[in-house]
Coordinates of C-alpha atoms and ligand atoms in Angstrom, one line a residue:
M1 CA -93.2 -166.2 -96.6
N2 CA -91.1 -164.6 -99.1
P3 CA -89.2 -162.9 -96.7
S4 CA -87.7 -161.1 -100.1
A5 CA -91.0 -159.5 -99.5
Y6 CA -89.8 -157.1 -96.9
A7 CA -86.3 -156.4 -97.8
W8 CA -87.0 -152.5 -98.6
I9 CA -87.9 -152.0 -95.2
D10 CA -83.7 -152.6 -94.1
H11 CA -82.8 -150.6 -97.4
S12 CA -85.4 -148.4 -95.9
L13 CA -83.9 -148.1 -92.5
A14 CA -80.7 -148.2 -94.1
A15 CA -81.1 -144.6 -95.7
L16 CA -82.2 -142.6 -93.3
Q17 CA -79.3 -143.7 -91.6
R18 CA -76.7 -142.3 -93.9
A19 CA -79.0 -139.6 -94.8
H20 CA -78.2 -138.7 -91.1
R21 CA -82.5 -138.4 -90.7
H22 CA -82.8 -141.4 -88.3
R23 CA -83.5 -141.6 -85.4
S24 CA -85.5 -144.1 -82.0
P25 CA -86.7 -142.5 -78.5
Q26 CA -85.1 -141.7 -75.6
E27 CA -85.7 -143.6 -72.1
I28 CA -86.7 -141.2 -69.5
E29 CA -87.7 -141.8 -65.9
G30 CA -89.7 -140.2 -62.9
R31 CA -92.6 -138.4 -62.6
A32 CA -93.2 -135.8 -65.5
G33 CA -92.1 -132.8 -63.6
P34 CA -89.4 -129.9 -64.3
T35 CA -86.4 -132.0 -64.2
L36 CA -86.3 -135.6 -65.6
Q37 CA -84.0 -138.3 -65.5
R38 CA -81.6 -139.8 -68.5
Q39 CA -79.7 -143.1 -68.1
G40 CA -78.8 -141.5 -64.5
Q41 CA -78.0 -137.5 -65.2
T42 CA -79.7 -135.0 -64.2
L43 CA -81.1 -132.4 -66.7
V44 CA -83.8 -129.2 -66.9
N45 CA -86.7 -130.2 -68.6
F46 CA -87.3 -127.3 -71.9
L47 CA -88.9 -130.7 -73.5
S48 CA -92.2 -131.5 -72.4
N49 CA -95.3 -129.7 -73.7
D50 CA -96.5 -130.0 -69.8
Y51 CA -96.9 -126.2 -69.6
L52 CA -98.5 -125.8 -66.5
G53 CA -96.5 -129.0 -64.9
L54 CA -100.5 -131.1 -64.1
A55 CA -98.8 -134.0 -65.8
G56 CA -97.1 -135.0 -62.2
D57 CA -99.8 -133.1 -60.7
P58 CA -101.0 -135.7 -57.4
R59 CA -105.1 -134.6 -58.2
L60 CA -104.7 -136.0 -61.3
A61 CA -102.9 -138.7 -60.4
A62 CA -105.9 -139.1 -57.4
A63 CA -108.4 -138.7 -60.1
A64 CA -107.3 -141.2 -62.4
I65 CA -106.2 -143.5 -59.6
A66 CA -110.4 -143.5 -58.3
A67 CA -112.0 -144.0 -62.1
I68 CA -109.7 -147.1 -62.4
H69 CA -111.5 -148.2 -58.8
S70 CA -115.2 -147.4 -60.1
H71 CA -114.9 -148.1 -63.9
G72 CA -111.9 -150.2 -64.4
T73 CA -108.9 -150.1 -66.9
G74 CA -111.1 -150.2 -70.1
S75 CA -114.0 -148.8 -71.3
T76 CA -114.4 -152.1 -73.4
G77 CA -116.7 -150.8 -76.3
S78 CA -116.5 -147.6 -78.7
R79 CA -118.8 -144.3 -77.2
L80 CA -122.0 -145.9 -79.4
L81 CA -122.1 -149.1 -77.8
S82 CA -120.5 -149.7 -74.5
G83 CA -117.9 -147.1 -73.7
H84 CA -120.1 -144.7 -72.7
R85 CA -119.6 -142.9 -69.5
P86 CA -121.4 -140.6 -67.2
L87 CA -117.3 -139.3 -67.2
H88 CA -117.0 -138.4 -70.9
R89 CA -120.1 -136.6 -70.9
Q90 CA -118.5 -134.8 -67.4
L91 CA -115.7 -134.3 -70.1
E92 CA -117.1 -133.1 -72.8
Q93 CA -119.0 -130.4 -70.9
A94 CA -116.2 -128.8 -68.7
I95 CA -114.3 -128.5 -72.8
A96 CA -117.9 -127.0 -74.0
A97 CA -117.2 -125.1 -70.7
L98 CA -114.0 -123.6 -70.7
K99 CA -114.6 -123.0 -74.7
G100 CA -118.1 -120.4 -74.4
T101 CA -119.0 -123.4 -77.3
E102 CA -122.3 -125.5 -77.2
D103 CA -120.8 -128.8 -77.0
A104 CA -118.0 -130.3 -77.1
I105 CA -116.7 -134.3 -78.2
V106 CA -113.8 -136.1 -77.0
F107 CA -111.1 -138.2 -79.3
S108 CA -109.1 -140.5 -78.2
S109 CA -105.9 -138.4 -79.1
G110 CA -105.9 -135.3 -81.0
Y111 CA -103.9 -136.9 -84.0
L112 CA -107.3 -138.7 -84.3
A113 CA -109.3 -135.6 -83.6
N114 CA -108.1 -134.2 -86.1
L115 CA -108.0 -136.9 -89.3
S116 CA -112.0 -137.5 -87.8
T117 CA -112.8 -134.3 -88.3
L118 CA -111.3 -133.2 -91.4
G119 CA -112.5 -136.5 -93.5
A120 CA -116.1 -136.2 -91.5
L121 CA -116.5 -132.2 -92.6
V122 CA -115.0 -132.3 -96.0
G123 CA -114.5 -134.6 -99.3
A124 CA -114.2 -134.6 -102.7
P125 CA -115.8 -131.7 -103.4
D126 CA -114.4 -129.4 -101.1
L127 CA -111.1 -127.8 -100.4
V128 CA -109.7 -127.6 -98.0
L129 CA -107.0 -124.3 -97.1
A130 CA -104.1 -124.7 -95.1
D131 CA -101.4 -123.1 -93.4
Q132 CA -97.8 -124.5 -94.0
Y133 CA -96.8 -125.1 -90.8
N134 CA -99.8 -126.8 -89.8
H135 CA -99.6 -129.8 -87.9
A136 CA -98.9 -133.3 -89.9
S137 CA -102.3 -134.7 -87.9
L138 CA -104.1 -131.8 -89.9
K139 CA -102.3 -132.7 -92.7
A140 CA -103.0 -136.3 -93.2
G141 CA -107.0 -134.9 -92.5
A142 CA -106.6 -133.6 -95.4
K143 CA -105.9 -136.2 -98.1
V144 CA -107.2 -138.5 -95.9
S145 CA -110.7 -136.2 -96.6
G146 CA -110.1 -136.7 -100.4
A147 CA -110.9 -133.2 -100.7
T148 CA -108.9 -130.7 -103.3
S149 CA -105.8 -129.4 -100.5
L150 CA -103.7 -126.3 -101.1
D151 CA -101.2 -124.7 -98.7
Y152 CA -100.5 -121.5 -98.3
D153 CA -97.8 -120.2 -97.0
H154 CA -97.2 -120.1 -93.2
N155 CA -99.2 -117.4 -92.4
H156 CA -99.6 -115.3 -96.2
M157 CA -102.8 -113.5 -96.3
T158 CA -103.1 -112.9 -99.1
Q159 CA -101.7 -115.9 -100.3
L160 CA -104.9 -117.2 -98.4
E161 CA -107.3 -114.7 -99.6
D162 CA -105.3 -115.7 -103.6
Y163 CA -106.1 -119.0 -103.4
L164 CA -109.9 -118.4 -102.2
K165 CA -110.4 -116.1 -105.1
T166 CA -109.1 -118.2 -107.3
H167 CA -110.4 -121.6 -106.2
R168 CA -113.6 -121.2 -103.9
H169 CA -116.2 -121.5 -106.0
H170 CA -114.9 -124.8 -108.1
H171 CA -116.2 -125.9 -104.9
R172 CA -119.1 -127.4 -102.5
R173 CA -118.0 -126.9 -99.4
C174 CA -114.7 -125.1 -98.0
L175 CA -112.7 -125.0 -94.4
I176 CA -109.7 -123.4 -93.1
A177 CA -107.5 -125.2 -91.3
T178 CA -104.4 -123.6 -89.1
D179 CA -102.9 -123.6 -85.7
S180 CA -103.5 -121.2 -83.5
V181 CA -100.0 -121.5 -81.8
F182 CA -97.4 -123.1 -84.1
S183 CA -95.4 -125.8 -83.0
M184 CA -92.4 -126.1 -84.1
D185 CA -91.9 -121.6 -84.3
G186 CA -94.6 -120.4 -81.5
D187 CA -95.7 -118.0 -83.4
L188 CA -99.5 -117.3 -84.3
C189 CA -102.2 -117.7 -86.0
P190 CA -103.4 -114.2 -87.8
L191 CA -106.8 -114.8 -86.0
Q192 CA -108.6 -111.5 -87.0
A193 CA -108.1 -111.8 -90.6
I194 CA -108.7 -115.5 -90.9
L195 CA -112.3 -114.9 -89.9
T196 CA -112.9 -111.8 -92.1
L197 CA -111.5 -113.9 -95.1
A198 CA -114.0 -116.4 -94.2
E199 CA -116.7 -114.7 -93.1
S200 CA -116.2 -113.5 -97.4
Y201 CA -116.0 -116.8 -98.3
D202 CA -118.4 -118.8 -97.4
A203 CA -115.8 -120.7 -95.4
M204 CA -115.6 -122.9 -92.2
V205 CA -112.3 -122.3 -90.2
L206 CA -111.2 -125.1 -87.9
I207 CA -108.7 -124.3 -85.1
D208 CA -105.8 -125.9 -83.6
E209 CA -105.6 -125.4 -79.9
A210 CA -102.4 -127.9 -78.7
H211 CA -100.6 -125.3 -77.5
G212 CA -103.5 -122.5 -76.9
T213 CA -105.5 -124.5 -74.1
G214 CA -104.1 -123.6 -70.6
V215 CA -102.1 -121.6 -71.3
F216 CA -103.3 -118.4 -73.2
G217 CA -106.7 -116.7 -72.7
P218 CA -107.6 -114.7 -69.3
T219 CA -109.1 -117.7 -68.0
G220 CA -107.5 -120.6 -70.5
A221 CA -109.4 -121.1 -72.8
G222 CA -106.9 -120.4 -75.6
V223 CA -105.4 -118.5 -78.3
V224 CA -109.6 -117.4 -79.3
E225 CA -110.2 -116.5 -76.0
H226 CA -106.5 -114.6 -76.0
L227 CA -107.6 -112.4 -79.0
G228 CA -111.6 -112.0 -78.9
H229 CA -113.0 -114.4 -80.8
R230 CA -115.4 -116.2 -77.5
G231 CA -118.3 -117.0 -79.9
Y232 CA -117.2 -116.6 -83.2
P233 CA -118.5 -120.2 -85.0
L234 CA -115.5 -122.4 -85.6
V235 CA -114.4 -125.3 -85.5
H236 CA -112.2 -125.9 -81.7
M237 CA -110.2 -128.5 -82.0
G238 CA -107.6 -129.1 -79.3
T239 CA -106.0 -132.1 -77.2
L240 CA -105.7 -134.0 -73.6
S241 CA -102.0 -134.3 -73.9
K242 CA -100.2 -131.3 -73.7
A243 CA -101.1 -128.7 -70.8
L244 CA -103.8 -130.6 -69.7
G245 CA -101.8 -133.3 -68.7
S246 CA -103.9 -136.1 -69.3
L247 CA -104.7 -137.7 -73.2
G248 CA -107.1 -137.2 -75.8
G249 CA -108.3 -135.2 -78.4
Y250 CA -111.7 -133.1 -78.7
V251 CA -113.3 -130.5 -81.0
A252 CA -115.8 -128.1 -80.1
G253 CA -118.4 -125.6 -81.4
S254 CA -121.9 -125.8 -82.0
A255 CA -124.3 -128.6 -81.0
S256 CA -125.4 -129.6 -84.1
L257 CA -121.5 -129.9 -85.9
I258 CA -120.8 -132.0 -82.1
D259 CA -123.6 -133.9 -83.1
F260 CA -123.1 -134.8 -86.4
L261 CA -119.3 -135.8 -86.2
R262 CA -121.1 -138.1 -83.4
N263 CA -122.8 -139.6 -86.1
R264 CA -119.6 -138.9 -89.2
A265 CA -116.7 -139.2 -87.6
S266 CA -115.2 -142.3 -88.3
G267 CA -112.0 -142.3 -85.4
W268 CA -114.9 -141.0 -82.9
I269 CA -118.1 -144.0 -84.1
Y270 CA -114.9 -146.6 -84.4
T271 CA -112.9 -147.0 -81.7
T272 CA -112.5 -147.6 -77.8
G273 CA -114.0 -144.2 -76.1
L274 CA -111.7 -143.0 -74.0
S275 CA -110.1 -144.7 -71.0
P276 CA -111.4 -144.0 -67.5
A277 CA -108.4 -143.0 -66.4
D278 CA -107.2 -140.6 -68.9
T279 CA -111.6 -138.9 -68.8
A280 CA -110.3 -138.4 -65.6
A281 CA -107.4 -137.2 -65.3
A282 CA -108.3 -134.5 -68.2
L283 CA -111.3 -133.3 -66.2
A284 CA -109.4 -132.9 -63.0
A285 CA -106.8 -130.9 -65.3
L286 CA -109.5 -128.9 -65.9
E287 CA -110.7 -127.2 -63.2
I288 CA -107.1 -126.9 -61.7
V289 CA -107.4 -124.3 -65.1
A290 CA -110.3 -122.6 -63.8
Q291 CA -109.2 -122.3 -60.2
E292 CA -105.7 -121.7 -60.2
P293 CA -104.9 -118.8 -62.9
Q294 CA -101.5 -118.7 -60.6
R295 CA -100.1 -121.0 -62.9
R296 CA -100.8 -119.1 -66.1
Q297 CA -99.3 -116.0 -64.8
R298 CA -95.9 -118.0 -63.1
L299 CA -96.1 -119.4 -67.0
W300 CA -95.9 -116.4 -68.4
H301 CA -93.5 -114.5 -66.4
H302 CA -91.1 -117.0 -66.8
V303 CA -91.6 -116.4 -70.8
S304 CA -90.8 -112.8 -70.6
Y305 CA -88.1 -113.0 -67.9
L306 CA -86.5 -115.5 -70.1
N307 CA -86.7 -114.1 -73.6
R308 CA -85.6 -110.2 -72.4
E309 CA -82.7 -112.5 -70.8
L310 CA -82.0 -114.4 -74.3
D311 CA -82.0 -111.0 -76.5
R312 CA -79.8 -109.3 -72.9
V313 CA -77.3 -112.1 -73.9
L314 CA -77.6 -113.1 -77.5
A315 CA -77.0 -109.5 -78.9
G316 CA -74.6 -109.7 -81.2
L317 CA -74.1 -113.3 -81.9
P318 CA -75.1 -115.2 -84.1
V319 CA -77.6 -117.2 -82.6
Q320 CA -81.0 -114.8 -82.6
R321 CA -84.8 -116.2 -81.7
L322 CA -87.2 -116.2 -83.4
P323 CA -90.0 -114.4 -83.4
S324 CA -92.7 -116.4 -81.1
A325 CA -95.1 -115.2 -78.5
S326 CA -95.5 -118.6 -77.3
P327 CA -94.0 -120.7 -73.8
I328 CA -92.1 -122.5 -76.6
I329 CA -88.8 -120.4 -77.8
C330 CA -86.5 -121.1 -80.9
L331 CA -83.8 -120.3 -81.4
G332 CA -82.2 -120.7 -85.5
Y333 CA -78.5 -122.1 -86.6
P334 CA -77.3 -122.3 -89.7
S335 CA -77.1 -126.0 -90.0
A336 CA -78.2 -129.3 -88.6
R337 CA -74.4 -129.9 -87.2
A338 CA -74.3 -127.1 -85.4
V339 CA -77.7 -126.9 -83.6
L340 CA -76.6 -131.2 -83.4
A341 CA -73.4 -130.1 -81.9
A342 CA -74.8 -127.0 -79.5
R343 CA -78.0 -130.0 -77.9
H344 CA -75.4 -132.7 -77.0
H345 CA -73.0 -129.0 -75.4
L346 CA -75.8 -128.2 -73.8
E347 CA -76.4 -131.7 -72.1
N348 CA -73.7 -131.7 -70.5
L349 CA -74.3 -129.0 -69.0
G350 CA -77.7 -130.3 -67.8
L351 CA -79.7 -129.1 -69.9
A352 CA -82.5 -130.5 -72.2
V353 CA -83.2 -128.8 -75.0
A354 CA -84.9 -130.5 -78.6
A355 CA -82.5 -129.3 -81.9
I356 CA -85.7 -129.2 -84.9
R357 CA -83.9 -130.1 -87.9
P358 CA -85.1 -130.3 -91.7
P359 CA -87.6 -131.8 -93.1
T360 CA -89.5 -131.6 -89.8
V361 CA -88.5 -127.9 -90.2
P362 CA -87.3 -125.6 -93.6
S363 CA -84.3 -124.6 -91.5
S364 CA -82.6 -125.9 -88.1
R365 CA -83.7 -124.5 -84.8
L366 CA -83.0 -125.0 -81.1
R367 CA -86.3 -125.2 -79.2
L368 CA -87.4 -124.5 -76.3
T369 CA -90.6 -125.5 -74.0
L370 CA -91.5 -123.7 -70.3
M371 CA -93.3 -125.1 -67.6
A372 CA -94.9 -122.6 -65.2
T373 CA -93.0 -125.4 -62.5
H374 CA -89.8 -124.4 -63.9
Q375 CA -87.7 -123.2 -60.7
Q376 CA -86.0 -119.5 -61.2
D377 CA -82.8 -121.2 -61.0
H378 CA -84.3 -123.7 -64.3
L379 CA -84.4 -120.5 -65.7
N380 CA -80.8 -119.1 -65.0
H381 CA -78.9 -122.4 -65.8
L382 CA -80.8 -121.9 -68.5
V383 CA -79.7 -118.8 -69.8
Q384 CA -75.9 -118.9 -68.7
G385 CA -76.3 -122.4 -70.9
L386 CA -77.3 -121.4 -74.1
A387 CA -74.7 -117.6 -74.1
Q388 CA -71.6 -121.2 -73.1
V389 CA -72.2 -122.7 -75.1
I390 CA -73.0 -120.3 -78.3
V391 CA -70.4 -118.1 -77.8
D392 CA -68.0 -121.2 -78.1
G393 CA -70.1 -122.0 -81.0
A394 CA -69.3 -118.6 -82.4
E395 CA -65.2 -119.3 -81.4
S396 CA -64.8 -122.5 -82.4
N397 CA -66.7 -121.4 -86.1
S398 CA -65.2 -117.9 -86.4
G399 CA -61.0 -120.4 -85.1
Ligands
LIG1 C1 -99.3 -132.4 -80.2 C2 -100.4 -131.7 -81.8 C3 -101.8 -132.6 -81.8 C4 -102.0 -134.3 -81.4 O1 -102.1 -134.5 -80.3 P1 -101.8 -135.8 -79.2 O2 -102.9 -135.6 -78.9 O3 -100.9 -135.7 -79.5 O4 -102.3 -136.6 -80.3 C5 -101.6 -132.1 -83.1 N1 -101.8 -131.2 -82.6 C6 -100.8 -129.8 -82.5 C7 -100.8 -128.5 -83.4 C8 -100.2 -130.7 -81.7 O5 -99.3 -130.0 -81.5

């Protein structure tokens, strides 16, 4: 082995360090919940995708443990060989019932679901039109599919229409791909306009409900339900790892779409079936989503309370809330340095929030996510902490 063949890795890491873009994970101790322990400090958790507080729910843990006792820890093979269990079908049927579709298919992660679904639905002769703010897994899927892929400006429907007008007729199939809730902004896609365009230009639509499922809609089915488009022919994609507190991804849609994916999605065919524990935990979560709408109500109550309080305390201050329609709430900052200082200051006050910076997003922001299991005290603590940090930040900038 010639070690110099690997020397570029250290050079590349050093470049990341110099650009202040090197990142490493921080250990979090204890069970998932509205507070977290880090290096012995307890912080209120505004970092989590566990919107309904189910990842630490004892009922999910009990379902996972029971599944391990009856089936073991591993699925032992791909679903088409030895890895298919009755639990998998129960979960797929429960997802289809929630989404109001004929069928569903479960993948080992949401990332893999997007990668393999795009890879199966489109190829070199085809066109993918995608929102520029889509999740990385949709971008990766468009790339590996080999299709021509064009990003339209965020939620920019006239640009999407221009692309359809100019390019659609040069391609065999067309797929419009969009997040339903944009994960780094918290706003929603204009689904009605997308569906109208898709119909006029004979395009398929894939909607990624990673942050919508369990959170939006009267039954928690997602943004498609919330906006009144249940029953429209769509490729519904989502993950079991956010509001559903488990691990895995899914696609829901027509029986033929799902049958096609079982035959053509290589990230489903050539990978081991979802583990019995993850499958059973997600199934238990779907039951709770159906039976405890009060969790969603409490989450939305928190969202409107926090937005109202933030607008009140931030009035006249240099930091403002970005447009959002979800439990993902962002505060815009002028620079990466300012947002990192704010995060650090908030951490000292016992508040864990995310500082999201370019190149992940075009402009720096603090990102907060709410959970149904936050207490009123947690929200008050956050509002007071933010007011203090933003006032101090403004004074140190002007002084
Ligand atoms: C988290 C996320 C995914 C990936 O899901 P995993 O199950 O975590 O792999 C896909 N799309 C969006 C929009 C996401 O936020």
